[in-house]
XYZ file of N, CA, C and O in Angstrom:
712
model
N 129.979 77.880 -195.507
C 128.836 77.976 -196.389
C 128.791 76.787 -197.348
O 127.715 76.296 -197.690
N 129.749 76.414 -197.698
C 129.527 75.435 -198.976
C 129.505 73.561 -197.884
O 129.201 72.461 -198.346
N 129.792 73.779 -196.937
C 129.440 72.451 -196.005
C 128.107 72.656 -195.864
O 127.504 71.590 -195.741
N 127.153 73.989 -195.823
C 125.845 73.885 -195.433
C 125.110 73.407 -197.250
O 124.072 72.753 -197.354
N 125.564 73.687 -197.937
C 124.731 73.494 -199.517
C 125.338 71.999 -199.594
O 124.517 71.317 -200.208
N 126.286 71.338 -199.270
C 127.087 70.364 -199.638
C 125.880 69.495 -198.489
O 125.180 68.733 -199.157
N 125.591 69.469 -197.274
C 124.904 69.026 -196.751
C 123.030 69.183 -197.125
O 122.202 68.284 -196.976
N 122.880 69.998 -197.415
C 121.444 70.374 -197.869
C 120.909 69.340 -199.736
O 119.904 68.782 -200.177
N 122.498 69.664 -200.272
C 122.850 68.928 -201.463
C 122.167 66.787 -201.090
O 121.294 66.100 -201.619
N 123.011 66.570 -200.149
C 122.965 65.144 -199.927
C 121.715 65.225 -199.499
O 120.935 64.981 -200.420
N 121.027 65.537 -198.180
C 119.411 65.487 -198.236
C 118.810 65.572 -199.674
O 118.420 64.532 -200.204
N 118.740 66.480 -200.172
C 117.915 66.445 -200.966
C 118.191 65.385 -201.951
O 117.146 65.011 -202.482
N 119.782 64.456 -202.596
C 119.602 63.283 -203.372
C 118.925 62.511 -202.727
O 118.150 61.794 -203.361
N 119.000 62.352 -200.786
C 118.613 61.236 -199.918
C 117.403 61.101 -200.292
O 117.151 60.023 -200.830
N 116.122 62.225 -200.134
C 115.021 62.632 -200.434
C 114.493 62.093 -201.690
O 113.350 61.652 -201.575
N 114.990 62.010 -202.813
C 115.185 61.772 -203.960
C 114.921 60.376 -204.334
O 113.939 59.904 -204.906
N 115.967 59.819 -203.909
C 115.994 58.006 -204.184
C 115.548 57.531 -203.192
O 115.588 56.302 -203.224
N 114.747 58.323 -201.480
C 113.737 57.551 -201.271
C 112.056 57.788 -201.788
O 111.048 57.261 -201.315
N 112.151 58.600 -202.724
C 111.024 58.358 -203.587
C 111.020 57.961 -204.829
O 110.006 58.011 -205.526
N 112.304 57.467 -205.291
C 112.283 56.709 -206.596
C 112.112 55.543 -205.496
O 110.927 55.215 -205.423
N 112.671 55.057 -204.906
C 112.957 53.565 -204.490
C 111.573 53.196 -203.992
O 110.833 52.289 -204.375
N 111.348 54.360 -202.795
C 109.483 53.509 -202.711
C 108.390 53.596 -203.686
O 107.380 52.937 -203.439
N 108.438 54.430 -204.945
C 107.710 54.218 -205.667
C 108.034 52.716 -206.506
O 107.252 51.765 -206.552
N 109.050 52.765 -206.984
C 109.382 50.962 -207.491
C 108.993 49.949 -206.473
O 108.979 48.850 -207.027
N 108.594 49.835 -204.910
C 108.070 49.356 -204.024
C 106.788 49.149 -204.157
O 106.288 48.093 -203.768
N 106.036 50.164 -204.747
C 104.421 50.200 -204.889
C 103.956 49.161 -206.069
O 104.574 48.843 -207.085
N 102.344 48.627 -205.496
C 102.281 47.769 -207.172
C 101.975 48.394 -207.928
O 101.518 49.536 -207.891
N 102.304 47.345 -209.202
C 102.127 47.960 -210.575
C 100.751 47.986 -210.864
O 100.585 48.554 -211.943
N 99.541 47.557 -210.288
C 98.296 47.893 -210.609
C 97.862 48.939 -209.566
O 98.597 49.186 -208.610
N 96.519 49.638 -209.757
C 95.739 50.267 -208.699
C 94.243 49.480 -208.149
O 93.763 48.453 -208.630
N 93.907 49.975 -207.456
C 92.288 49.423 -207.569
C 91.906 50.351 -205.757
O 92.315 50.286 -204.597
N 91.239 50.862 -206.291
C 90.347 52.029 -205.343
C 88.873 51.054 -205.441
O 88.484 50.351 -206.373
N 88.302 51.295 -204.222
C 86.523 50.983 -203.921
C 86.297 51.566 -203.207
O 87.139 51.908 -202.377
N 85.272 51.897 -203.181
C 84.379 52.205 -202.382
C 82.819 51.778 -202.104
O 82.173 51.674 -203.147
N 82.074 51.504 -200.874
C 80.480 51.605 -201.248
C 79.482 52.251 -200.576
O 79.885 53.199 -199.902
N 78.459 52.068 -200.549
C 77.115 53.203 -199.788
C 76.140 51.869 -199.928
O 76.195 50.978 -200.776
N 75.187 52.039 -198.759
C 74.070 51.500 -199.078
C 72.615 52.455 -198.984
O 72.179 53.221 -198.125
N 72.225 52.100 -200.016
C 70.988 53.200 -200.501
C 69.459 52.462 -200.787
O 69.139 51.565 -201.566
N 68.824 53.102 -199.988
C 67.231 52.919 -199.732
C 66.846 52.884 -201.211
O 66.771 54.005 -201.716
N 66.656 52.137 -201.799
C 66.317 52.087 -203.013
C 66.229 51.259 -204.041
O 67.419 50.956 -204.137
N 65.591 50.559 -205.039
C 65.531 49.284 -205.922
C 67.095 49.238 -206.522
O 67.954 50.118 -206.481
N 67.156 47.800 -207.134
C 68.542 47.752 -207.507
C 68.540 47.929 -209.103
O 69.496 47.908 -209.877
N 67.093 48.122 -209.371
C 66.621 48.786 -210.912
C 66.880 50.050 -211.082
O 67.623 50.586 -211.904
N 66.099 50.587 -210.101
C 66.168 52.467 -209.860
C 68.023 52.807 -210.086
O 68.403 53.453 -211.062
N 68.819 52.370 -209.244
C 70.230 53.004 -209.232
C 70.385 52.422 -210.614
O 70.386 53.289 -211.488
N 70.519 51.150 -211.056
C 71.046 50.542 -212.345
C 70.632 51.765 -213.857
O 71.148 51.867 -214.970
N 69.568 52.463 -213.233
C 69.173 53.045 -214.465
C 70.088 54.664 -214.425
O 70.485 55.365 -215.355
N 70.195 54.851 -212.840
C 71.084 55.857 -212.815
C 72.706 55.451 -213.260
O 73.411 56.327 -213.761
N 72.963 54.786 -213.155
C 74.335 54.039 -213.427
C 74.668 53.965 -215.007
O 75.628 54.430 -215.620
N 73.550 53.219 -215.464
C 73.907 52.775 -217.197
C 73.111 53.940 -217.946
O 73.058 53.903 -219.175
N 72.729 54.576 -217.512
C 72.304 55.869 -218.502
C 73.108 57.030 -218.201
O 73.107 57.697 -217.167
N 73.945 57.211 -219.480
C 75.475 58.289 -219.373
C 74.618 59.495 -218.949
O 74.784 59.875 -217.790
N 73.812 60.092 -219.639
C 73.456 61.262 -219.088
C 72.621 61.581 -217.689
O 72.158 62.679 -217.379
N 72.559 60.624 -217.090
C 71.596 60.527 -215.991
C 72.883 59.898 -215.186
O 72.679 59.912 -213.972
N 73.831 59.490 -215.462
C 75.333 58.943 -214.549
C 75.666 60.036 -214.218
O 75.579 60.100 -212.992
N 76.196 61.468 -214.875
C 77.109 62.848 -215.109
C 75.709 62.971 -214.344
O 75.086 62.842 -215.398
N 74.900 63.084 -213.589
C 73.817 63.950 -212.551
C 74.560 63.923 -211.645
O 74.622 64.995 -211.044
N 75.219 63.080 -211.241
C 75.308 62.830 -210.335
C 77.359 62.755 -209.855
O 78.006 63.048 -208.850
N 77.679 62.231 -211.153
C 79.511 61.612 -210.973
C 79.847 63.279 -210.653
O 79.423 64.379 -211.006
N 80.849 62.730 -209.790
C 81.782 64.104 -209.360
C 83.059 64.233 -210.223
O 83.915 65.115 -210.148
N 83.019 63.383 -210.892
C 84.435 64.179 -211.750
C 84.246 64.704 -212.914
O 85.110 65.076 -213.708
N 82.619 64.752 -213.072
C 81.615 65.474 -214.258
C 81.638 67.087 -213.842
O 81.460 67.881 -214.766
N 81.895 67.734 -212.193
C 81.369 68.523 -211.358
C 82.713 69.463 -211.136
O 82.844 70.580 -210.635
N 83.721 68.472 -211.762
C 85.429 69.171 -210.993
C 85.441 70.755 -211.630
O 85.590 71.914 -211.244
N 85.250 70.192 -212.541
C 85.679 71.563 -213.983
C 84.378 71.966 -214.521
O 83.675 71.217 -215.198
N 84.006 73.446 -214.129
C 82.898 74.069 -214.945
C 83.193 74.185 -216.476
O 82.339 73.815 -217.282
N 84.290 74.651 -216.850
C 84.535 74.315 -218.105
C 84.574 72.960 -218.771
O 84.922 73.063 -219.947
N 84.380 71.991 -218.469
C 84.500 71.053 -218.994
C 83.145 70.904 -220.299
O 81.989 71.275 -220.096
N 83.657 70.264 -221.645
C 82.999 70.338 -222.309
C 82.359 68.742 -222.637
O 83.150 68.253 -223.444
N 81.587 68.040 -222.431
C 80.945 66.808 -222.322
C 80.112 66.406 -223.885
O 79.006 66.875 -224.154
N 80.909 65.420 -224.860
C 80.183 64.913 -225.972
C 79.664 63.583 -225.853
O 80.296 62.535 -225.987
N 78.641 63.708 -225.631
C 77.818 61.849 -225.478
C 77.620 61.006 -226.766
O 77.005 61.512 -227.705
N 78.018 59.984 -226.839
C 78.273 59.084 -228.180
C 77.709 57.748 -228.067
O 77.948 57.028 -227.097
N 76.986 57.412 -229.010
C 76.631 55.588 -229.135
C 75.331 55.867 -228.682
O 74.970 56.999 -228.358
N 74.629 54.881 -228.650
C 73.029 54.466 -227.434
C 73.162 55.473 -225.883
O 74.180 55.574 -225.198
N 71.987 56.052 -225.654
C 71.728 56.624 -224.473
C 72.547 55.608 -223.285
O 73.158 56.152 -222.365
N 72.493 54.084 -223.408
C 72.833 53.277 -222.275
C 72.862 52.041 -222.389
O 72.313 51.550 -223.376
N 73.554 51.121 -221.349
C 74.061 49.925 -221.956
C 75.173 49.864 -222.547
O 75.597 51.020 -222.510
N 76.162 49.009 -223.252
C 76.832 49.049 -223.760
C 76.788 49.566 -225.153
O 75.949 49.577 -226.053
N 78.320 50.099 -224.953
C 78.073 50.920 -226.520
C 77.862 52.640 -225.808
O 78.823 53.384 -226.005
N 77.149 52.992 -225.340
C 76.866 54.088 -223.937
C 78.151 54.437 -223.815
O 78.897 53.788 -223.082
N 78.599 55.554 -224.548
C 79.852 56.843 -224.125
C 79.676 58.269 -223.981
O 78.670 58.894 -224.316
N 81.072 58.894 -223.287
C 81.185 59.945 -223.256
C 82.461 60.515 -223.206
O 83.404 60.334 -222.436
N 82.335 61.107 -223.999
C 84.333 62.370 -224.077
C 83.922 63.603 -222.990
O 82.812 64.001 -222.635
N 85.171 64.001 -222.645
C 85.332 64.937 -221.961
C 86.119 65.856 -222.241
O 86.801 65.486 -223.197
N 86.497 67.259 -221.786
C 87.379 67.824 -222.604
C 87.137 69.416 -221.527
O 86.045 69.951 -221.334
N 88.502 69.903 -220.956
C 88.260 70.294 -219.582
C 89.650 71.500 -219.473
O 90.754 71.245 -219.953
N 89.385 72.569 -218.888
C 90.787 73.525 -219.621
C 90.984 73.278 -217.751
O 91.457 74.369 -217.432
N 90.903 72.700 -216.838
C 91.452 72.504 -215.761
C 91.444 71.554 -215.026
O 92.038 70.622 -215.567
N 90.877 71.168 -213.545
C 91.184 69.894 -213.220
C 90.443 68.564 -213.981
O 90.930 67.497 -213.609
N 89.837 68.497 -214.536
C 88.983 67.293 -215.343
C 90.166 66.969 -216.687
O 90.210 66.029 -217.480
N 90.507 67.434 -216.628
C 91.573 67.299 -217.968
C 90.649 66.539 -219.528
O 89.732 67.224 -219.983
N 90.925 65.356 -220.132
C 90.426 64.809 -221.107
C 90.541 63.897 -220.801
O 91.274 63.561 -219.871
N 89.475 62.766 -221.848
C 89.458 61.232 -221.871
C 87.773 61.102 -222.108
O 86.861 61.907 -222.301
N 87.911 59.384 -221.962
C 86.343 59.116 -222.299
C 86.190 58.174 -221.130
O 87.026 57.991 -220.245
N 84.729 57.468 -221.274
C 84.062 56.721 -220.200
C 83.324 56.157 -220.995
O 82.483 56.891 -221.513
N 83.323 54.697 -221.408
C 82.179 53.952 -222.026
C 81.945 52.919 -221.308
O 82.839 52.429 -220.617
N 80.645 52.388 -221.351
C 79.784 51.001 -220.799
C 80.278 49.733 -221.918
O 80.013 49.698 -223.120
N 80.881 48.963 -221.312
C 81.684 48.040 -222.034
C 80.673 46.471 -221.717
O 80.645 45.479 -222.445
N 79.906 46.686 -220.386
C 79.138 45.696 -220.429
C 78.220 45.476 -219.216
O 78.971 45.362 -218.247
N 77.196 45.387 -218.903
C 75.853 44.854 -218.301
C 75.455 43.788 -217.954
O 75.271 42.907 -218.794
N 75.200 43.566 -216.532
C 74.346 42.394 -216.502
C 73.187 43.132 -215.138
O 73.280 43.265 -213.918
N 72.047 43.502 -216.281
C 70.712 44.382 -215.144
C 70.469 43.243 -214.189
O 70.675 42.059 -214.455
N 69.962 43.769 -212.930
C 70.386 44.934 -212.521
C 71.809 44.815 -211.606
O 71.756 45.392 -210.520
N 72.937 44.198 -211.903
C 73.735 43.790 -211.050
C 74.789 44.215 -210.998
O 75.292 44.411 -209.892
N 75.758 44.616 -212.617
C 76.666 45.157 -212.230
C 76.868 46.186 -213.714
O 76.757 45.673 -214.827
N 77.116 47.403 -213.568
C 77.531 48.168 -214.808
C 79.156 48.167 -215.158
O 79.624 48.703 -214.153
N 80.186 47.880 -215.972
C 81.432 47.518 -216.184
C 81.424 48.477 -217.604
O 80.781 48.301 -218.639
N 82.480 49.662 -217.211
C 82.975 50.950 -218.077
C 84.552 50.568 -218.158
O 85.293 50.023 -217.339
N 84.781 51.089 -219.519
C 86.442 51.665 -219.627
C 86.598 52.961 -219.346
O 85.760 53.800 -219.676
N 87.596 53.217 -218.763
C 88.047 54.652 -218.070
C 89.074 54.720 -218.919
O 89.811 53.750 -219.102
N 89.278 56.196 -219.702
C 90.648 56.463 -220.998
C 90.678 57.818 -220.465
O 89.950 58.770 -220.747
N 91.768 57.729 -219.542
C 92.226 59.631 -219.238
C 93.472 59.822 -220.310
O 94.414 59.030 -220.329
N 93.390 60.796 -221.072
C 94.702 61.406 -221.363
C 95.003 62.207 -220.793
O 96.195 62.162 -220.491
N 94.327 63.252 -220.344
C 95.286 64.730 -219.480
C 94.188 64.697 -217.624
O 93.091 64.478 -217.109
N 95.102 64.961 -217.468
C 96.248 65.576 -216.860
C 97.348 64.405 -216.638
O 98.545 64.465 -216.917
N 96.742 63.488 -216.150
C 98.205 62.036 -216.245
C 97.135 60.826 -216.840
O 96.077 60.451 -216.333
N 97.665 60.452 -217.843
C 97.209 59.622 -218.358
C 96.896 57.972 -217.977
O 97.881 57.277 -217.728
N 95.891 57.507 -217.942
C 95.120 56.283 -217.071
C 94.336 55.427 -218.073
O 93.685 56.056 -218.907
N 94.305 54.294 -218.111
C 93.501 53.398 -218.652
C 93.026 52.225 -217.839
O 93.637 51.156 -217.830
N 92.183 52.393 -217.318
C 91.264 51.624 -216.307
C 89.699 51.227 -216.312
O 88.816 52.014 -216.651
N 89.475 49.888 -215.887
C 88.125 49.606 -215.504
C 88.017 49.863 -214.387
O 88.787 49.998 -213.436
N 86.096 49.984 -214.694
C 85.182 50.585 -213.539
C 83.928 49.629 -213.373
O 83.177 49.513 -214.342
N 83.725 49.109 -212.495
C 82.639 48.171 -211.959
C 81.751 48.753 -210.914
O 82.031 48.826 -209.717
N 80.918 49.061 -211.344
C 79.908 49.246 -210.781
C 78.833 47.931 -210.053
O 78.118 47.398 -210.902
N 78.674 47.405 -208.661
C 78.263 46.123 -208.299
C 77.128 46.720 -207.288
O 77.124 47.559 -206.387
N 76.166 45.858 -207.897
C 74.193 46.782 -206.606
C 74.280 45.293 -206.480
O 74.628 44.424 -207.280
N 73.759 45.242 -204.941
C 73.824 43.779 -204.205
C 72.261 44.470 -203.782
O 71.993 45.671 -203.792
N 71.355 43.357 -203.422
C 70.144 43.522 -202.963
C 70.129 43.335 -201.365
O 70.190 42.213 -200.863
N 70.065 44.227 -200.787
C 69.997 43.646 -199.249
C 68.605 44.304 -197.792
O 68.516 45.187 -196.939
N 67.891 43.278 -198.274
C 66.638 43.903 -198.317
C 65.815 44.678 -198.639
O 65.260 44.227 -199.641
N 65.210 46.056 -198.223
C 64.579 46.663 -198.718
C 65.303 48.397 -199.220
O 64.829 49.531 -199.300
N 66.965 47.637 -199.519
C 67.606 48.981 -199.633
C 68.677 47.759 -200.734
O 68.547 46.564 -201.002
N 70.000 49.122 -201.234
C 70.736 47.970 -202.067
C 72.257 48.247 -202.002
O 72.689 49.335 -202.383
N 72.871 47.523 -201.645
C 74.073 47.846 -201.380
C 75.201 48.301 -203.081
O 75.314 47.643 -204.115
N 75.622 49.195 -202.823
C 76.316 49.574 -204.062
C 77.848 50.161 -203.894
O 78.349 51.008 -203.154
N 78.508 49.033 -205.265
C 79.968 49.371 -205.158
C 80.753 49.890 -205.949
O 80.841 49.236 -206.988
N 81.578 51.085 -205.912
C 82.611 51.541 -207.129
C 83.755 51.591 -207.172
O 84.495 52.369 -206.570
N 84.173 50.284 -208.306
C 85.479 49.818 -208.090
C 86.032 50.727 -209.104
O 85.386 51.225 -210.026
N 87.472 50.927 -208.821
C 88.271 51.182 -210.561
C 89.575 50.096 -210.002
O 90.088 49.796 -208.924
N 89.721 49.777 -211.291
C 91.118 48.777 -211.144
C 92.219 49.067 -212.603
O 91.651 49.139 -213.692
N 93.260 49.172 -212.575
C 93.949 49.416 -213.910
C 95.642 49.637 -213.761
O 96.094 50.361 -212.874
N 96.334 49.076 -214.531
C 98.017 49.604 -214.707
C 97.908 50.520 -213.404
O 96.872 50.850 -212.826
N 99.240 50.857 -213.076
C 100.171 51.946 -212.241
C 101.246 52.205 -212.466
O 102.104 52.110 -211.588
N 101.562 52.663 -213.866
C 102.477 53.225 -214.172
C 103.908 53.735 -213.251
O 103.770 54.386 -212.215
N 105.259 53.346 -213.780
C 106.132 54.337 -211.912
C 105.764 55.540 -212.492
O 104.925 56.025 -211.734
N 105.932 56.228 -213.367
C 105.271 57.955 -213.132
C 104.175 57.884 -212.148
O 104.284 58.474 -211.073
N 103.277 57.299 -212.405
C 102.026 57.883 -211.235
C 102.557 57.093 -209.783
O 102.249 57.649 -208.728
N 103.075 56.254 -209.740
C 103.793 55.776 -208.527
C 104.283 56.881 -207.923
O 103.880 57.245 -206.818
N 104.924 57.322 -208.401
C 106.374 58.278 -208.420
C 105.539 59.674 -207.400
O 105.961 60.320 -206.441
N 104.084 59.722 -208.227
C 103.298 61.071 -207.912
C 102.549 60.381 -206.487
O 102.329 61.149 -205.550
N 102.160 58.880 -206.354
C 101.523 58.122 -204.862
C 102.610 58.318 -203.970
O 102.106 58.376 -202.848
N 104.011 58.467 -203.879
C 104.042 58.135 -202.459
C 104.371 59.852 -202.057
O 105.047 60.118 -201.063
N 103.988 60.592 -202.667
C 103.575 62.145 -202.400
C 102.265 62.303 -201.876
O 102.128 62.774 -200.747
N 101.162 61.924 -202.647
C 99.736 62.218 -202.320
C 99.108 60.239 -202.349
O 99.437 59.360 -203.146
N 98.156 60.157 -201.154
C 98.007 58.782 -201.306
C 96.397 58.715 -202.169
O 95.343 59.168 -201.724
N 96.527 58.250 -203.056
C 95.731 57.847 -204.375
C 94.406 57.363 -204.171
O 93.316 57.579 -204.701
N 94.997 56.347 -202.858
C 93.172 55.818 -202.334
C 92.485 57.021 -201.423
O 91.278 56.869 -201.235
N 92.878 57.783 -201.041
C 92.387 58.831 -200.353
C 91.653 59.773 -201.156
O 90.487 60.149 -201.037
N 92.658 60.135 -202.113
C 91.947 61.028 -203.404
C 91.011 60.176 -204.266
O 89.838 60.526 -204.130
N 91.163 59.327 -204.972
C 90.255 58.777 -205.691
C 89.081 58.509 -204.826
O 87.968 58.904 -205.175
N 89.295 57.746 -203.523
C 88.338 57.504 -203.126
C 87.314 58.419 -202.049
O 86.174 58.095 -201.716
N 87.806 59.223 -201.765
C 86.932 60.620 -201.200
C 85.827 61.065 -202.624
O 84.614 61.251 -202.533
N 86.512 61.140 -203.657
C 85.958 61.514 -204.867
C 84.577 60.486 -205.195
O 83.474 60.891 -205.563
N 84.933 59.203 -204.976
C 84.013 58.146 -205.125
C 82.700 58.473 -203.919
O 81.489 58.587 -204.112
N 83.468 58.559 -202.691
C 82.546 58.606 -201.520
C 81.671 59.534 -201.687
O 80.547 59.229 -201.287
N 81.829 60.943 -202.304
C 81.162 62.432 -202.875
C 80.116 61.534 -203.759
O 78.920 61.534 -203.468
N 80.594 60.821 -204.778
C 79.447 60.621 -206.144
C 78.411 59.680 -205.038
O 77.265 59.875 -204.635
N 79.255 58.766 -204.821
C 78.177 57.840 -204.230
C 76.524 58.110 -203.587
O 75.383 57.676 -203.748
N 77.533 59.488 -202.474
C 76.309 60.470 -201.675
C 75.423 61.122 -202.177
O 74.349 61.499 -201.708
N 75.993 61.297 -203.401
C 75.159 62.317 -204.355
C 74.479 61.158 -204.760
O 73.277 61.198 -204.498
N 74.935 59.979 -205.403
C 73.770 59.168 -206.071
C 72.592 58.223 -204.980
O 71.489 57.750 -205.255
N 73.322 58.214 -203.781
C 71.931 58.267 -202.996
C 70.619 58.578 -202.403
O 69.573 58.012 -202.085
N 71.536 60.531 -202.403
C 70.434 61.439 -202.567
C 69.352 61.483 -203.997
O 68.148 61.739 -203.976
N 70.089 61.194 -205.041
C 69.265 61.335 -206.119
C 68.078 59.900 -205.736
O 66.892 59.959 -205.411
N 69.127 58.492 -205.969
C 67.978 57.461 -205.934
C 67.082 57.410 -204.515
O 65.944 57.114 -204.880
N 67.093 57.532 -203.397
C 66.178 57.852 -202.054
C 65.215 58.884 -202.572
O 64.195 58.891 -201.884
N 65.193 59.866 -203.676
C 64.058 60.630 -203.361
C 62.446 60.243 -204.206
O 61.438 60.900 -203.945
């Protein structure tokens, strides 16, 4: 009996320091994208994009948590254009502000999560014109902490973040196409 725990023992350190070791393997930044191309002016989405309350129509991590409690701050849009969040389950807390504009081309937010794991990241929003439709992109880029390393080589990050992205996107196509 104690050769089977003594053996079960070593797996599980083995287990162990190969997820400390490949997380110190991973980089120290992130950066998730995604894009959609959508039948639609590159004005029309820009206005869905830089107007916070007309953005949350549509963002899916506005959608995670019914409880989530949403305070909008500064100018309707544009820079200066925020919002707190505040969430008793998966949405956790943090804010989202428009840090800077150039209509109709690209919207550029700070991302400030404190809960559930804490994140400080930019978000670029990029509408390319490509003919009579407009191609649109959502980047986030920011630190990678080894804690959240530590939590990537468990669950892979571009999969989750970016399924999440691929959801808003669809949704904001449906909104701007109609």
């Amino acid at each position: 009996m104690a050769k089977i725990f003594a053996i079960l023992g070593i797996a599980v350190l083995a287990a162990a320091a190969w997820v400390l070791i490949r997380a110190a393997m991973l980089p120290k930044g992130i950066r998730v994208s995604r894009s959609v191309t959508i039948r639609a002016t590159r004005e029309k989405i820009f206005g869905l994009i830089n107007d916070m309350k007309a953005f949350n129509q549509w963002n899916p991590f506005a959608k995670m948590d019914p409880s989530t409690q949403t305070t909008y701050r500064g100018p309707g849009s544009g820079p200066g254009a925020a919002f707190d969040w505040k969430g008793t389950g998966k949405a956790g807390k943090g804010s989202l502000a428009i840090v800077d504009v150039a209509s109709p081309a690209t919207v550029t937010m700070k991302l400030d999560i404190l809960k559930p794991m804490e994140g400080h990241n930019n978000v670029v929003f990029a509408l390319q014109a490509a003919g009579d439709a407009t191609d649109v992109s959502w980047t986030m880029t920011g630190p990678y902490p080894y804690l959240n390393r530590i939590f990537a080589t468990i669950f892979n990050m571009d999969k989750m973040i970016g399924g999440t992205f691929e959801s808003g996107l669809a949704d904001l196509k449906k909104i701007a196409e109609q």
